[in-house]
Structure formats: structure tokens, C-alpha cells
Amino acid sequence: AQSVAQPEDQVNVAEGNPLTVKCTYSVSGNPYLFWYVQYPNRGLQFLLKYITGDNLVKGSYGFEAEFNKSQTSFHLKKPSALVSDSALYFCAVSRRALGSSNTGKLIFGQGTTLQVKP
Amino acid sequence: GAVVSQHPSRVICKSGTSVKIECRSLDFQATTMFWYRQFPKKSLMLMATSNEGSKATYEQGVEKDKFLINHASLTLSTLTVTSAHPEDSSFYICSARRVIREGELYTGELFFGEGSRLTVL
């Protein structure tokens, strides 16, 4: 079975400092990994994804994530945090490509609240 | 980017009534949509996969007679919470899968609705 773990319920960081939101996964075969952000009472917004290729993936709003196969991790990072980055972040994994004939459904981690203080 | 519309955004109902939530993909066709339930400050729990023209696939532990899903067209899926009770109060989010063909390769992306907050009194 596939699963995703986000070990931190909350991450606090000062504005301008680098941030890291951790994610580890468990899936048989090649994983397809995603990061989404959710603002209060809103749906999810796509940040970035890893399908294949370079382990360092760059996404929206200056975020990036590094796929580490040996550590089965896909940590989200940003060099300089903004107060507006404060939100709930979800890591997700799919065992199959979303475009395949299989549904490619996503399994989400439990979410990490990012709090960026001025 | 692609847009998924979810309606209503908020609904309050009395216990015992049924509530329908709509999920529409506005600018693409989606043969597959997903319904999630989110509890306060918690992750999204996949409830079911909605397939156009066929029955929905429910996740383990989700009552299919309680949460009726209909995917009647390539742009619309509905979730009906039947005989709602206070414990059904939650934030329900849908997502639609857009498949993109790039030469011989098919890729896909999920787009999420804004969510529907259901409160059952």
C-alpha cells in the first residue's frame, strides 16, 4: 500500500529565512510525488510535482522540492520565506501516472501548517 | 490554469435531509473526478473515485448508500449526502483529472475545487 508521512504538524519560520517542510513516502514501483498548498476554507493549489528526470523540481511561488530515492523523501523548500506563505501544505503520492488508464489517485499526507512570522 | 467549480461553497441543513454538492470542470473534460473529505486541520481522506458513465469506486469504510456519487457527464460529478447527520459535517473537496497528450505520452494533472463546507444541525 502507498502512504505519505509528514512528520511535522507545524513548522515555524521567520520571514526571510529558508524553510523546509518534510515528506517521506512509501510506494511500490516508481512514485509520482506532489506538493499542494491550502489556504483557510479553500481548495488545494498545485505547487509542483516529480514524475521523472531531475531530482530537484522547481514549482510555483519560488518553492522547490528534492526527490531523494534512497531516503524516500520529497521535502519542500524555499530559500526565503514570506508571511504570505503561511498555509497548510500537503505532500501526496500516486503510484501511477495521472494520465494513465489507471485512475492514478492521490494519497495525501496529514498536512503541515507553515507559520511564517514577520 | 484549468478551473474546477464546486457548488455550494457552504450549506447548512437539518438532520435527516439530503444535500447535493456539484463539481464541474469548466474548461476541460474529466472522465475521472475524486471526492475528498477533510476534517478540521486534518488531511484529505479520499472517499471515492467518480468515473463518467460508470459506477463510482468507493474507498474502504465509506458508505456508498450514504454518499451517492453520480458522474453523468464529462464535466459534472455530484456528491449527495443522504439523510445527513451532525457527524457528516465536514469540508468536502472534489478534484478533476485532466489528461494531456504529449505525442505518445499521456500525462495528467489534478485540479481541485474550492470545497464545500457542510454543517448539519
CSV table of C-alpha atoms in Angstrom, one decimal:
chain,number,residue,atom,x,y,z
A,1,ALA,CA,0.0,0.0,0.0
A,2,GLN,CA,1.2,3.5,-0.7
A,3,SER,CA,1.4,6.1,2.1
A,4,VAL,CA,2.8,9.5,2.8
A,5,ALA,CA,4.1,10.9,6.1
A,6,GLN,CA,4.6,14.5,7.0
A,7,PRO,CA,6.3,14.2,10.4
A,8,GLU,CA,5.7,17.8,11.5
A,9,ASP,CA,2.3,19.2,12.3
A,10,GLN,CA,3.6,22.7,12.2
A,11,VAL,CA,6.7,24.5,11.1
A,12,ASN,CA,7.5,28.0,12.3
A,13,VAL,CA,10.0,30.2,10.5
A,14,ALA,CA,10.9,33.8,10.4
A,15,GLU,CA,10.3,35.8,7.3
A,16,GLY,CA,13.3,35.9,5.1
A,17,ASN,CA,14.7,32.6,6.5
A,18,PRO,CA,14.8,29.4,4.5
A,19,LEU,CA,12.0,26.9,5.1
A,20,THR,CA,11.7,23.1,4.8
A,21,VAL,CA,8.6,21.1,5.0
A,22,LYS,CA,9.3,17.4,5.3
A,23,CYS,CA,7.7,14.5,3.4
A,24,THR,CA,8.5,10.8,3.2
A,25,TYR,CA,6.7,8.3,1.2
A,26,SER,CA,6.2,4.6,0.8
A,27,VAL,CA,5.1,3.1,-2.6
A,28,SER,CA,5.9,0.1,-4.7
A,29,GLY,CA,7.4,1.0,-8.0
A,30,ASN,CA,8.2,4.5,-9.2
A,31,PRO,CA,6.4,7.2,-7.3
A,32,TYR,CA,4.8,10.2,-8.6
A,33,LEU,CA,5.1,13.0,-6.0
A,34,PHE,CA,3.2,16.2,-5.5
A,35,TRP,CA,3.0,19.2,-3.2
A,36,TYR,CA,-0.2,21.2,-2.7
A,37,VAL,CA,-1.0,24.3,-0.6
A,38,GLN,CA,-4.3,25.1,1.0
A,39,TYR,CA,-5.4,28.4,2.4
A,40,PRO,CA,-8.2,28.5,5.0
A,41,ASN,CA,-11.6,27.3,3.7
A,42,ARG,CA,-10.2,27.0,0.2
A,43,GLY,CA,-9.4,24.1,-2.1
A,44,LEU,CA,-5.9,22.9,-2.9
A,45,GLN,CA,-3.5,24.7,-5.2
A,46,PHE,CA,-0.8,22.8,-7.0
A,47,LEU,CA,2.8,23.7,-6.3
A,48,LEU,CA,5.0,21.2,-8.0
A,49,LYS,CA,5.4,17.6,-9.0
A,50,TYR,CA,8.1,15.0,-9.6
A,51,ILE,CA,7.4,12.5,-12.3
A,52,THR,CA,10.9,11.7,-13.7
A,53,GLY,CA,14.1,13.4,-14.6
A,54,ASP,CA,16.0,15.9,-12.4
A,55,ASN,CA,15.7,15.2,-8.7
A,56,LEU,CA,15.3,18.9,-8.0
A,57,VAL,CA,11.9,20.2,-9.0
A,58,LYS,CA,11.0,23.8,-9.2
A,59,GLY,CA,7.4,25.0,-8.7
A,60,SER,CA,5.2,27.9,-8.1
A,61,TYR,CA,5.9,30.9,-5.8
A,62,GLY,CA,9.6,30.1,-5.5
A,63,PHE,CA,9.1,26.7,-4.0
A,64,GLU,CA,11.2,23.7,-4.9
A,65,ALA,CA,11.5,20.1,-3.8
A,66,GLU,CA,14.1,17.4,-3.9
A,67,PHE,CA,13.4,13.8,-4.7
A,68,ASN,CA,15.6,11.5,-2.8
A,69,LYS,CA,15.0,7.9,-3.7
A,70,SER,CA,17.4,6.4,-1.2
A,71,GLN,CA,15.7,8.2,1.7
A,72,THR,CA,12.3,8.0,0.1
A,73,SER,CA,11.8,11.7,0.8
A,74,PHE,CA,10.4,14.7,-1.1
A,75,HIS,CA,11.0,17.7,1.1
A,76,LEU,CA,9.6,21.1,0.1
A,77,LYS,CA,11.9,24.0,0.4
A,78,LYS,CA,12.1,27.7,-0.2
A,79,PRO,CA,15.2,29.9,0.2
A,80,SER,CA,13.4,32.9,1.7
A,81,ALA,CA,10.0,32.6,3.4
A,82,LEU,CA,7.3,35.2,3.1
A,83,VAL,CA,4.5,35.8,5.6
A,84,SER,CA,2.0,35.1,2.7
A,85,ASP,CA,3.5,31.6,2.5
A,86,SER,CA,1.7,30.8,5.8
A,87,ALA,CA,-0.8,28.0,4.9
A,88,LEU,CA,-1.4,24.2,5.2
A,89,TYR,CA,0.9,22.2,2.9
A,90,PHE,CA,0.2,18.7,1.7
A,91,CYS,CA,2.5,16.1,0.2
A,92,ALA,CA,0.9,13.5,-2.0
A,93,VAL,CA,1.9,10.3,-3.8
A,94,SER,CA,0.5,8.4,-6.7
A,95,ARG,CA,1.6,5.0,-7.8
A,96,ARG,CA,0.7,5.6,-11.4
A,97,ALA,CA,0.8,8.5,-13.7
A,98,LEU,CA,-2.3,10.6,-13.6
A,99,GLY,CA,-2.6,10.3,-17.3
A,100,SER,CA,-2.5,6.5,-17.4
A,101,SER,CA,-5.6,4.4,-17.9
A,102,ASN,CA,-5.5,3.7,-14.2
A,103,THR,CA,-7.1,6.4,-12.2
A,104,GLY,CA,-3.8,7.4,-10.6
A,105,LYS,CA,-5.5,8.6,-7.4
A,106,LEU,CA,-3.5,10.6,-5.0
A,107,ILE,CA,-2.9,9.7,-1.4
A,108,PHE,CA,-2.2,12.7,0.9
A,109,GLY,CA,0.0,13.2,3.9
A,110,GLN,CA,-1.6,14.6,7.0
A,111,GLY,CA,-0.5,18.1,6.2
A,112,THR,CA,1.9,20.5,7.8
A,113,THR,CA,0.9,24.0,8.9
A,114,LEU,CA,3.6,26.6,7.9
A,115,GLN,CA,3.6,29.7,10.0
A,116,VAL,CA,5.9,32.5,8.8
A,117,LYS,CA,6.3,35.3,11.3
A,118,PRO,CA,7.3,38.8,10.3
B,1,GLY,CA,-4.9,27.0,-15.5
B,2,ALA,CA,-7.8,24.7,-15.6
B,3,VAL,CA,-10.8,25.6,-13.4
B,4,VAL,CA,-12.9,23.3,-11.3
B,5,SER,CA,-16.1,24.8,-9.8
B,6,GLN,CA,-17.7,23.4,-6.7
B,7,HIS,CA,-21.2,24.4,-5.5
B,8,PRO,CA,-22.4,25.3,-3.0
B,9,SER,CA,-19.4,26.6,-1.1
B,10,ARG,CA,-21.4,26.5,2.2
B,11,VAL,CA,-24.5,24.7,3.1
B,12,ILE,CA,-26.4,24.3,6.4
B,13,CYS,CA,-29.1,21.7,6.7
B,14,LYS,CA,-31.2,20.0,9.2
B,15,SER,CA,-30.5,16.4,10.4
B,16,GLY,CA,-32.2,13.9,8.2
B,17,THR,CA,-32.2,15.9,5.0
B,18,SER,CA,-30.2,15.2,1.9
B,19,VAL,CA,-27.6,17.6,0.4
B,20,LYS,CA,-26.2,17.6,-3.1
B,21,ILE,CA,-22.8,19.1,-3.9
B,22,GLU,CA,-21.7,19.7,-7.5
B,23,CYS,CA,-18.3,19.6,-9.0
B,24,ARG,CA,-17.8,20.9,-12.5
B,25,SER,CA,-14.7,21.1,-14.7
B,26,LEU,CA,-15.3,24.4,-16.5
B,27,ASP,CA,-12.7,24.3,-19.3
B,28,PHE,CA,-11.8,20.6,-19.8
B,29,GLN,CA,-13.4,17.2,-19.9
B,30,ALA,CA,-12.8,15.0,-16.9
B,31,THR,CA,-13.6,11.3,-17.2
B,32,THR,CA,-12.4,10.9,-13.6
B,33,MET,CA,-13.1,13.0,-10.6
B,34,PHE,CA,-12.3,12.4,-7.0
B,35,TRP,CA,-14.2,13.3,-3.8
B,36,TYR,CA,-12.4,14.0,-0.6
B,37,ARG,CA,-13.5,14.8,2.9
B,38,GLN,CA,-11.4,17.0,5.2
B,39,PHE,CA,-11.8,17.3,8.9
B,40,PRO,CA,-10.5,20.4,10.8
B,41,LYS,CA,-6.8,20.7,10.5
B,42,LYS,CA,-6.6,17.2,9.1
B,43,SER,CA,-5.6,15.7,5.9
B,44,LEU,CA,-7.9,14.9,3.0
B,45,MET,CA,-9.5,11.5,3.1
B,46,LEU,CA,-10.3,10.1,-0.3
B,47,MET,CA,-13.9,9.0,-0.3
B,48,ALA,CA,-14.4,7.8,-3.8
B,49,THR,CA,-13.4,7.9,-7.4
B,50,SER,CA,-16.1,9.1,-9.8
B,51,ASN,CA,-16.0,7.7,-13.3
B,52,GLU,CA,-18.0,9.1,-16.1
B,53,GLY,CA,-20.6,6.7,-17.3
B,54,SER,CA,-20.0,4.1,-14.7
B,55,LYS,CA,-20.4,3.4,-11.0
B,56,ALA,CA,-18.1,5.2,-8.6
B,57,THR,CA,-15.4,3.3,-6.8
B,58,TYR,CA,-15.6,3.8,-3.0
B,59,GLU,CA,-12.7,3.6,-0.6
B,60,GLN,CA,-12.9,1.2,2.3
B,61,GLY,CA,-15.1,2.3,5.1
B,62,VAL,CA,-17.1,4.8,3.0
B,63,GLU,CA,-20.8,4.0,2.8
B,64,LYS,CA,-21.9,4.2,-0.8
B,65,ASP,CA,-25.5,4.4,0.2
B,66,LYS,CA,-24.8,7.3,2.4
B,67,PHE,CA,-22.6,9.2,-0.1
B,68,LEU,CA,-24.2,8.9,-3.5
B,69,ILE,CA,-21.9,9.8,-6.4
B,70,ASN,CA,-23.1,10.5,-9.9
B,71,HIS,CA,-20.9,11.4,-12.9
B,72,ALA,CA,-23.4,11.9,-15.6
B,73,SER,CA,-21.3,13.9,-18.0
B,74,LEU,CA,-17.7,14.7,-18.7
B,75,THR,CA,-17.9,17.9,-16.8
B,76,LEU,CA,-20.1,17.2,-13.9
B,77,SER,CA,-19.9,14.9,-10.8
B,78,THR,CA,-22.3,15.2,-7.9
B,79,LEU,CA,-22.0,14.0,-4.3
B,80,THR,CA,-25.2,13.6,-2.4
B,81,VAL,CA,-25.1,13.2,1.3
B,82,THR,CA,-28.2,11.3,2.1
B,83,SER,CA,-30.1,11.6,5.5
B,84,ALA,CA,-27.3,13.8,6.8
B,85,HIS,CA,-26.4,13.8,10.5
B,86,PRO,CA,-24.2,16.1,12.5
B,87,GLU,CA,-21.3,13.7,12.2
B,88,ASP,CA,-21.4,14.3,8.4
B,89,SER,CA,-20.5,17.9,9.0
B,90,SER,CA,-17.2,18.4,7.2
B,91,PHE,CA,-15.4,20.1,4.3
B,92,TYR,CA,-15.8,18.2,1.1
B,93,ILE,CA,-13.4,18.8,-1.8
B,94,CYS,CA,-13.6,17.5,-5.3
B,95,SER,CA,-10.8,17.2,-7.9
B,96,ALA,CA,-10.9,16.6,-11.6
B,97,ARG,CA,-8.3,14.9,-13.6
B,98,ARG,CA,-7.2,16.4,-16.9
B,99,VAL,CA,-5.3,14.1,-19.2
B,100,ILE,CA,-2.9,15.7,-21.6
B,101,ARG,CA,-1.5,14.0,-24.6
B,102,GLU,CA,2.1,15.0,-25.5
B,103,GLY,CA,3.0,13.0,-28.5
B,104,GLU,CA,2.9,9.4,-27.5
B,105,LEU,CA,2.9,10.2,-23.8
B,106,TYR,CA,-0.1,10.8,-21.7
B,107,THR,CA,0.3,12.9,-18.6
B,108,GLY,CA,-2.3,14.1,-16.2
B,109,GLU,CA,-2.9,16.7,-13.6
B,110,LEU,CA,-5.5,17.2,-10.9
B,111,PHE,CA,-7.4,20.4,-10.3
B,112,PHE,CA,-9.3,21.0,-7.1
B,113,GLY,CA,-12.5,22.7,-6.4
B,114,GLU,CA,-12.7,25.3,-3.7
B,115,GLY,CA,-14.5,23.0,-1.3
B,116,SER,CA,-18.0,22.8,0.2
B,117,ARG,CA,-18.5,23.2,3.9
B,118,LEU,CA,-21.4,21.2,5.1
B,119,THR,CA,-22.9,21.8,8.5
B,120,VAL,CA,-25.7,19.5,9.7
B,121,LEU,CA,-27.7,20.8,12.6
